[in-house]
Amino acid sequence: MELISGNQIAADIIAELKQEVSALSGRPPCLALVRVGDDPASVSYVKKKEKTAAEIGVTSRIILPPESISQGELEALIDELNADPDVDGILVQSPLPGELDELAIFRRVLPTKDVDGFHTLNLGKIAQEDETGFASCTPAGIMEMLARSDVDLRGKHVVVVGRSLIVGKPVALLALQKKAGANATVTICHSATADLPALTRQADVLIAAIGRAHFVTKDMVKPGAVVIDVGINRMPDASRKSGYRLVGDVEFDGVAPLTAKITPVPGGVGPMTVAMLMKNTIKAHRLSSLSG
Ligand code: NDP
């Protein structure tokens, strides 16, 4: 079994991006990070994104509206960022609190600044294999991670558990694309799938994006499979200062010995997501400089 280190692969990408940014003339790429309210997980995700941006030389603009912000006010804020020529990318940290309509906010972001890849147009561009779009960061990170770990998906059976717009559907579309590194046969499973273990056991590459701790157990995995664990779940742990530890959707200790390659949690897909956000921001900056 080989452990796929997202930490290492993301560090390599970040070093490459840092070089790319240092070679740019003019103002550096700028990412606006909008975090509504003080959800602790969102606070730590935004901090991590800000820190990585600084490391690469990407300017970040942090905007922290209160939880009481209305839908209209948040949309007006997005409109301002859309119109600001000094902002290349806009990320609205998910989940949004309360009654705010997240999908409407994602759609409000100009597609050319939608570095999270959540806008309808960018999701459509993945389906059309149009490289001018932005693939959402976690799915793009998974593809990059597989490519850099010498896992060629061509002809392989990829089984994705989860059909969210953020992970499951876009990663399935990317694996399906008719291009080098992809070209897989893809099955997408969800909560209404009948006999899920029978399907996951057919996977050459199993991608778990469910959001349930230790959901995938060893009886669900084919020996020799590659397993990508997207899940980030908080498990109570009194021995930790935080009171919890992060675990994936895969029951790692039981499953890992069976696999050819597997990602850990933490240190797997998570760091790749942040690296791909930076990659998208630099791409947005490049495309906006080209369009003048
Ligand atoms: P969602 O809750 O949006 O989607 C979960 C999916 O899992 C749904 O499609 C749901 O099916 C499916 N599911 C739930 N229960 C079952 C079940 N018993 N059997 C089969 N399918 C089931 O989650 P996300 O896609 O946003 O996130 C998934 C996980 O990935 C979470 O742990 C999240 O924290 C993590 N994540 C990690 C990221 C990273 O950077 N590493 C980034 C984004 C997410 P149905 O559609 O039928 O409800």
CSV table of C-alpha atoms and ligand atoms in Angstrom, one decimal:
chain,number,residue,atom,x,y,z
A,1,MET,CA,0.0,0.0,0.0
A,2,GLU,CA,1.2,3.5,-0.9
A,3,LEU,CA,0.0,6.5,1.0
A,4,ILE,CA,-0.8,9.4,-1.4
A,5,SER,CA,0.4,12.5,0.5
A,6,GLY,CA,-1.7,15.5,-0.4
A,7,ASN,CA,0.5,17.6,1.8
A,8,GLN,CA,3.5,16.8,-0.3
A,9,ILE,CA,1.8,17.1,-3.7
A,10,ALA,CA,0.2,20.4,-2.6
A,11,ALA,CA,3.6,21.7,-1.4
A,12,ASP,CA,5.0,20.9,-4.8
A,13,ILE,CA,2.2,22.8,-6.6
A,14,ILE,CA,2.5,25.7,-4.2
A,15,ALA,CA,6.3,26.0,-5.0
A,16,GLU,CA,5.5,25.9,-8.7
A,17,LEU,CA,2.8,28.6,-8.3
A,18,LYS,CA,5.1,30.8,-6.3
A,19,GLN,CA,7.6,30.8,-9.1
A,20,GLU,CA,4.9,31.5,-11.6
A,21,VAL,CA,3.7,34.5,-9.6
A,22,SER,CA,7.2,35.9,-9.1
A,23,ALA,CA,7.7,35.9,-12.9
A,24,LEU,CA,4.6,38.1,-13.4
A,25,SER,CA,4.8,41.8,-14.2
A,26,GLY,CA,2.3,44.2,-12.9
A,27,ARG,CA,0.1,43.8,-9.8
A,28,PRO,CA,0.0,40.3,-8.3
A,29,PRO,CA,-3.2,38.2,-8.5
A,30,CYS,CA,-5.8,39.1,-5.9
A,31,LEU,CA,-8.3,36.8,-4.2
A,32,ALA,CA,-11.3,38.2,-2.2
A,33,LEU,CA,-12.2,35.8,0.6
A,34,VAL,CA,-15.7,36.4,1.9
A,35,ARG,CA,-16.6,34.7,5.2
A,36,VAL,CA,-20.0,35.3,6.7
A,37,GLY,CA,-20.2,34.8,10.5
A,38,ASP,CA,-17.8,33.0,12.8
A,39,ASP,CA,-18.3,29.2,12.1
A,40,PRO,CA,-15.1,27.7,13.6
A,41,ALA,CA,-14.4,25.4,10.6
A,42,SER,CA,-14.9,28.3,8.2
A,43,VAL,CA,-12.6,30.5,10.3
A,44,SER,CA,-9.8,27.9,10.0
A,45,TYR,CA,-10.4,27.3,6.2
A,46,VAL,CA,-10.2,31.0,5.4
A,47,LYS,CA,-7.1,31.4,7.6
A,48,LYS,CA,-5.5,28.5,5.7
A,49,LYS,CA,-6.4,30.1,2.3
A,50,GLU,CA,-5.0,33.5,3.4
A,51,LYS,CA,-1.8,31.9,4.6
A,52,THR,CA,-1.3,29.9,1.4
A,53,ALA,CA,-2.0,33.0,-0.7
A,54,ALA,CA,0.6,35.0,1.2
A,55,GLU,CA,3.1,32.2,0.7
A,56,ILE,CA,2.7,32.3,-3.1
A,57,GLY,CA,2.5,36.0,-3.4
A,58,VAL,CA,-1.2,36.2,-4.1
A,59,THR,CA,-2.8,39.2,-2.4
A,60,SER,CA,-5.9,38.3,-0.4
A,61,ARG,CA,-8.7,40.7,0.6
A,62,ILE,CA,-10.6,39.4,3.6
A,63,ILE,CA,-14.2,40.5,4.0
A,64,LEU,CA,-16.0,39.4,7.1
A,65,PRO,CA,-19.7,40.4,7.0
A,66,PRO,CA,-21.8,39.6,10.1
A,67,GLU,CA,-24.1,36.6,10.3
A,68,SER,CA,-27.0,39.2,10.2
A,69,ILE,CA,-26.2,40.2,6.6
A,70,SER,CA,-29.2,40.0,4.3
A,71,GLN,CA,-29.3,38.2,1.0
A,72,GLY,CA,-29.6,41.5,-0.8
A,73,GLU,CA,-26.7,43.0,1.1
A,74,LEU,CA,-24.5,40.0,0.4
A,75,GLU,CA,-25.4,40.1,-3.3
A,76,ALA,CA,-24.5,43.8,-3.4
A,77,LEU,CA,-21.2,43.0,-1.8
A,78,ILE,CA,-20.5,40.4,-4.5
A,79,ASP,CA,-21.6,42.9,-7.2
A,80,GLU,CA,-18.9,45.3,-5.9
A,81,LEU,CA,-16.2,42.7,-6.0
A,82,ASN,CA,-17.4,41.6,-9.5
A,83,ALA,CA,-16.9,45.2,-10.7
A,84,ASP,CA,-13.6,45.8,-9.0
A,85,PRO,CA,-10.8,45.5,-11.6
A,86,ASP,CA,-8.2,44.8,-8.9
A,87,VAL,CA,-10.0,41.6,-7.8
A,88,ASP,CA,-9.3,38.5,-9.9
A,89,GLY,CA,-11.0,35.8,-7.9
A,90,ILE,CA,-13.9,35.7,-5.4
A,91,LEU,CA,-14.5,32.9,-2.9
A,92,VAL,CA,-17.5,32.8,-0.6
A,93,GLN,CA,-16.8,30.4,2.2
A,94,SER,CA,-19.4,27.6,2.4
A,95,PRO,CA,-21.6,26.9,4.3
A,96,LEU,CA,-23.4,30.2,4.6
A,97,PRO,CA,-25.3,30.6,7.8
A,98,GLY,CA,-29.0,30.9,8.4
A,99,GLU,CA,-31.4,31.6,5.6
A,100,LEU,CA,-28.9,32.8,3.1
A,101,ASP,CA,-29.4,31.2,-0.3
A,102,GLU,CA,-26.0,29.7,-1.1
A,103,LEU,CA,-26.7,28.7,-4.6
A,104,ALA,CA,-27.9,32.2,-5.5
A,105,ILE,CA,-24.7,33.6,-4.1
A,106,PHE,CA,-22.5,31.2,-6.0
A,107,ARG,CA,-24.4,32.2,-9.2
A,108,ARG,CA,-24.0,35.9,-8.4
A,109,VAL,CA,-20.2,35.7,-8.7
A,110,LEU,CA,-19.0,36.6,-12.1
A,111,PRO,CA,-18.1,33.3,-13.9
A,112,THR,CA,-14.6,34.8,-14.8
A,113,LYS,CA,-14.0,35.4,-11.1
A,114,ASP,CA,-15.5,32.2,-9.9
A,115,VAL,CA,-12.3,30.5,-8.7
A,116,ASP,CA,-14.3,28.1,-6.6
A,117,GLY,CA,-15.9,26.8,-9.8
A,118,PHE,CA,-19.4,26.7,-8.3
A,119,HIS,CA,-21.1,28.9,-11.0
A,120,THR,CA,-23.5,27.1,-13.3
A,121,LEU,CA,-21.5,28.2,-16.3
A,122,ASN,CA,-18.3,26.7,-14.9
A,123,LEU,CA,-19.9,23.4,-14.1
A,124,GLY,CA,-21.3,23.4,-17.7
A,125,LYS,CA,-17.8,24.1,-19.0
A,126,ILE,CA,-16.5,20.9,-17.3
A,127,ALA,CA,-19.3,19.0,-19.0
A,128,GLN,CA,-18.3,20.6,-22.4
A,129,GLU,CA,-14.6,20.0,-21.7
A,130,ASP,CA,-14.0,23.8,-22.2
A,131,GLU,CA,-10.7,24.6,-20.7
A,132,THR,CA,-11.5,28.3,-20.3
A,133,GLY,CA,-13.7,27.5,-17.3
A,134,PHE,CA,-12.8,26.9,-13.6
A,135,ALA,CA,-13.1,23.4,-12.3
A,136,SER,CA,-14.2,23.4,-8.7
A,137,CYS,CA,-11.1,23.0,-6.5
A,138,THR,CA,-11.7,19.7,-4.6
A,139,PRO,CA,-12.5,17.7,-7.8
A,140,ALA,CA,-9.6,19.4,-9.7
A,141,GLY,CA,-7.4,18.6,-6.8
A,142,ILE,CA,-8.3,15.0,-6.9
A,143,MET,CA,-7.5,14.7,-10.6
A,144,GLU,CA,-4.2,16.5,-10.1
A,145,MET,CA,-3.4,14.2,-7.2
A,146,LEU,CA,-4.1,11.1,-9.2
A,147,ALA,CA,-2.1,12.3,-12.2
A,148,ARG,CA,0.9,13.1,-9.9
A,149,SER,CA,0.6,9.7,-8.3
A,150,ASP,CA,0.8,8.0,-11.7
A,151,VAL,CA,-2.8,6.8,-11.6
A,152,ASP,CA,-4.0,6.9,-15.2
A,153,LEU,CA,-7.8,6.6,-15.2
A,154,ARG,CA,-8.1,5.5,-18.8
A,155,GLY,CA,-10.4,2.5,-19.0
A,156,LYS,CA,-10.6,2.2,-15.2
A,157,HIS,CA,-13.9,2.0,-13.3
A,158,VAL,CA,-14.2,5.0,-11.1
A,159,VAL,CA,-17.0,4.8,-8.5
A,160,VAL,CA,-17.9,8.1,-6.8
A,161,VAL,CA,-20.0,7.9,-3.6
A,162,GLY,CA,-21.7,11.3,-3.3
A,163,ARG,CA,-23.4,13.5,-5.9
A,164,SER,CA,-23.0,17.0,-4.5
A,165,LEU,CA,-22.4,20.0,-6.9
A,166,ILE,CA,-19.2,20.7,-5.0
A,167,VAL,CA,-17.5,17.3,-5.1
A,168,GLY,CA,-19.4,14.2,-6.4
A,169,LYS,CA,-20.9,15.5,-9.7
A,170,PRO,CA,-17.9,17.6,-10.9
A,171,VAL,CA,-15.3,14.9,-10.0
A,172,ALA,CA,-17.4,12.4,-12.0
A,173,LEU,CA,-17.5,14.7,-15.0
A,174,LEU,CA,-13.7,15.3,-14.8
A,175,ALA,CA,-13.0,11.6,-14.7
A,176,LEU,CA,-15.3,11.1,-17.6
A,177,GLN,CA,-13.6,13.7,-19.9
A,178,LYS,CA,-12.2,12.4,-23.1
A,179,LYS,CA,-8.6,13.4,-22.4
A,180,ALA,CA,-5.3,12.2,-21.1
A,181,GLY,CA,-5.4,11.2,-17.4
A,182,ALA,CA,-9.3,10.8,-17.5
A,183,ASN,CA,-11.3,8.6,-19.9
A,184,ALA,CA,-12.7,6.5,-17.1
A,185,THR,CA,-15.9,4.6,-16.9
A,186,VAL,CA,-17.8,6.3,-14.1
A,187,THR,CA,-20.5,5.3,-11.7
A,188,ILE,CA,-22.0,7.8,-9.3
A,189,CYS,CA,-23.7,6.5,-6.1
A,190,HIS,CA,-25.9,8.3,-3.5
A,191,SER,CA,-28.2,7.6,-0.6
A,192,ALA,CA,-30.9,6.0,-2.9
A,193,THR,CA,-28.4,3.6,-4.5
A,194,ALA,CA,-29.3,0.0,-4.1
A,195,ASP,CA,-26.7,-2.4,-2.9
A,196,LEU,CA,-23.9,0.2,-2.6
A,197,PRO,CA,-21.2,-2.3,-1.5
A,198,ALA,CA,-21.7,-4.3,-4.6
A,199,LEU,CA,-20.9,-1.2,-6.7
A,200,THR,CA,-18.0,0.1,-4.6
A,201,ARG,CA,-16.4,-3.4,-4.7
A,202,GLN,CA,-16.2,-3.0,-8.5
A,203,ALA,CA,-14.2,0.2,-8.3
A,204,ASP,CA,-10.6,0.4,-9.5
A,205,VAL,CA,-10.7,3.9,-8.1
A,206,LEU,CA,-13.1,4.7,-5.3
A,207,ILE,CA,-13.8,8.3,-4.4
A,208,ALA,CA,-15.7,8.7,-1.1
A,209,ALA,CA,-17.4,12.1,-0.7
A,210,ILE,CA,-20.2,11.3,1.7
A,211,GLY,CA,-19.6,13.3,4.9
A,212,ARG,CA,-20.0,10.3,7.2
A,213,ALA,CA,-17.1,9.2,9.4
A,214,HIS,CA,-15.7,5.8,8.6
A,215,PHE,CA,-18.6,4.9,6.2
A,216,VAL,CA,-16.5,2.9,3.7
A,217,THR,CA,-15.3,-0.3,5.4
A,218,LYS,CA,-13.0,-3.0,4.1
A,219,ASP,CA,-15.9,-5.2,2.8
A,220,MET,CA,-16.8,-2.4,0.4
A,221,VAL,CA,-13.4,-2.2,-1.3
A,222,LYS,CA,-11.8,-4.4,-4.0
A,223,PRO,CA,-8.2,-5.5,-3.1
A,224,GLY,CA,-5.7,-3.4,-5.1
A,225,ALA,CA,-8.1,-0.4,-5.6
A,226,VAL,CA,-7.0,3.2,-5.3
A,227,VAL,CA,-9.1,5.0,-2.6
A,228,ILE,CA,-9.5,8.7,-2.4
A,229,ASP,CA,-11.1,9.9,0.8
A,230,VAL,CA,-12.7,13.3,0.5
A,231,GLY,CA,-14.6,13.3,3.8
A,232,ILE,CA,-13.7,15.7,6.6
A,233,ASN,CA,-15.6,14.7,9.8
A,234,ARG,CA,-15.1,15.8,13.4
A,235,MET,CA,-14.9,12.8,15.8
A,236,PRO,CA,-15.1,13.7,19.5
A,237,ASP,CA,-11.7,13.1,21.1
A,238,ALA,CA,-11.2,14.1,24.8
A,239,SER,CA,-7.5,13.6,24.6
A,240,ARG,CA,-7.1,16.5,22.1
A,241,LYS,CA,-7.1,20.2,23.1
A,242,SER,CA,-9.7,20.9,20.4
A,243,GLY,CA,-11.9,18.1,21.8
A,244,TYR,CA,-12.1,16.4,18.4
A,245,ARG,CA,-10.0,14.8,15.7
A,246,LEU,CA,-10.6,14.8,11.9
A,247,VAL,CA,-11.4,11.6,10.2
A,248,GLY,CA,-12.4,10.7,6.7
A,249,ASP,CA,-15.3,8.8,5.1
A,250,VAL,CA,-13.1,5.7,4.9
A,251,GLU,CA,-12.3,3.5,7.8
A,252,PHE,CA,-8.6,3.9,7.1
A,253,ASP,CA,-7.1,1.2,9.4
A,254,GLY,CA,-9.2,-1.5,8.0
A,255,VAL,CA,-9.2,-0.4,4.3
A,256,ALA,CA,-5.6,0.8,3.8
A,257,PRO,CA,-3.9,-2.6,3.9
A,258,LEU,CA,-6.1,-3.8,1.0
A,259,THR,CA,-5.4,-0.9,-1.3
A,260,ALA,CA,-2.8,-0.1,-3.9
A,261,LYS,CA,-2.9,3.6,-2.9
A,262,ILE,CA,-4.9,5.6,-0.5
A,263,THR,CA,-5.2,9.2,0.7
A,264,PRO,CA,-5.1,10.0,4.5
A,265,VAL,CA,-7.3,12.4,6.4
A,266,PRO,CA,-6.0,14.9,7.3
A,267,GLY,CA,-3.2,15.5,4.8
A,268,GLY,CA,-4.9,14.1,1.7
A,269,VAL,CA,-7.5,15.9,-0.5
A,270,GLY,CA,-7.8,18.9,1.9
A,271,PRO,CA,-4.5,20.6,1.1
A,272,MET,CA,-5.0,19.9,-2.6
A,273,THR,CA,-8.2,21.9,-2.5
A,274,VAL,CA,-6.4,25.0,-1.3
A,275,ALA,CA,-3.6,24.6,-3.9
A,276,MET,CA,-6.1,24.4,-6.7
A,277,LEU,CA,-7.8,27.5,-5.4
A,278,MET,CA,-4.5,29.3,-5.8
A,279,LYS,CA,-4.0,27.8,-9.3
A,280,ASN,CA,-7.5,29.0,-10.3
A,281,THR,CA,-6.8,32.5,-9.0
A,282,ILE,CA,-3.6,32.8,-11.0
A,283,LYS,CA,-5.5,31.5,-14.0
A,284,ALA,CA,-8.2,34.2,-13.5
A,285,HIS,CA,-5.6,36.9,-13.2
A,286,ARG,CA,-3.9,35.6,-16.5
A,287,LEU,CA,-7.2,35.5,-18.4
A,288,SER,CA,-8.2,39.0,-17.2
A,289,SER,CA,-4.9,40.4,-18.2
A,290,LEU,CA,-5.3,38.8,-21.6
A,291,SER,CA,-8.8,40.3,-22.1
A,292,GLY,CA,-7.4,43.7,-21.0
B,1,NDP,P1,-23.0,16.7,0.7
B,1,NDP,O1,-23.6,16.4,2.1
B,1,NDP,O2,-23.4,17.8,-0.1
B,1,NDP,O3,-23.2,15.3,-0.1
B,1,NDP,C1,-23.0,14.1,0.4
B,1,NDP,C2,-23.4,13.0,-0.6
B,1,NDP,O4,-23.3,11.7,0.0
B,1,NDP,C3,-24.8,13.1,-1.1
B,1,NDP,O5,-24.9,13.0,-2.5
B,1,NDP,C4,-25.5,12.0,-0.4
B,1,NDP,O6,-26.6,11.4,-1.1
B,1,NDP,C5,-24.4,11.0,-0.2
B,1,NDP,N1,-24.7,10.1,0.9
B,1,NDP,C6,-25.1,10.4,2.2
B,1,NDP,N2,-25.4,9.3,2.9
B,1,NDP,C7,-25.2,8.3,2.0
B,1,NDP,C8,-25.4,6.9,2.2
B,1,NDP,N3,-25.8,6.3,3.3
B,1,NDP,N4,-25.1,6.1,1.1
B,1,NDP,C9,-24.7,6.6,-0.1
B,1,NDP,N5,-24.6,8.0,-0.3
B,1,NDP,C10,-24.8,8.8,0.8
B,1,NDP,O7,-21.4,16.7,1.0
B,1,NDP,P2,-20.2,17.3,0.2
B,1,NDP,O8,-20.1,16.6,-1.1
B,1,NDP,O9,-20.2,18.8,0.2
B,1,NDP,O10,-19.0,16.8,1.1
B,1,NDP,C11,-18.7,15.4,1.3
B,1,NDP,C12,-17.6,15.3,2.3
B,1,NDP,O11,-16.4,15.8,1.8
B,1,NDP,C13,-17.9,16.0,3.7
B,1,NDP,O12,-17.2,15.3,4.7
B,1,NDP,C14,-17.1,17.3,3.5
B,1,NDP,O13,-16.7,17.9,4.7
B,1,NDP,C15,-15.9,16.9,2.7
B,1,NDP,N6,-15.3,17.9,1.8
B,1,NDP,C16,-14.0,18.0,1.8
B,1,NDP,C17,-13.3,18.9,1.0
B,1,NDP,C18,-11.9,18.9,1.0
B,1,NDP,O14,-11.2,19.8,0.7
B,1,NDP,N7,-11.2,17.7,1.4
B,1,NDP,C19,-14.1,19.9,0.3
B,1,NDP,C20,-15.5,19.7,0.3
B,1,NDP,C21,-16.1,18.7,1.0
B,1,NDP,P3,-27.9,12.2,-1.5
B,1,NDP,O15,-27.5,13.1,-2.7
B,1,NDP,O16,-28.8,11.1,-1.9
B,1,NDP,O17,-28.3,12.9,-0.3
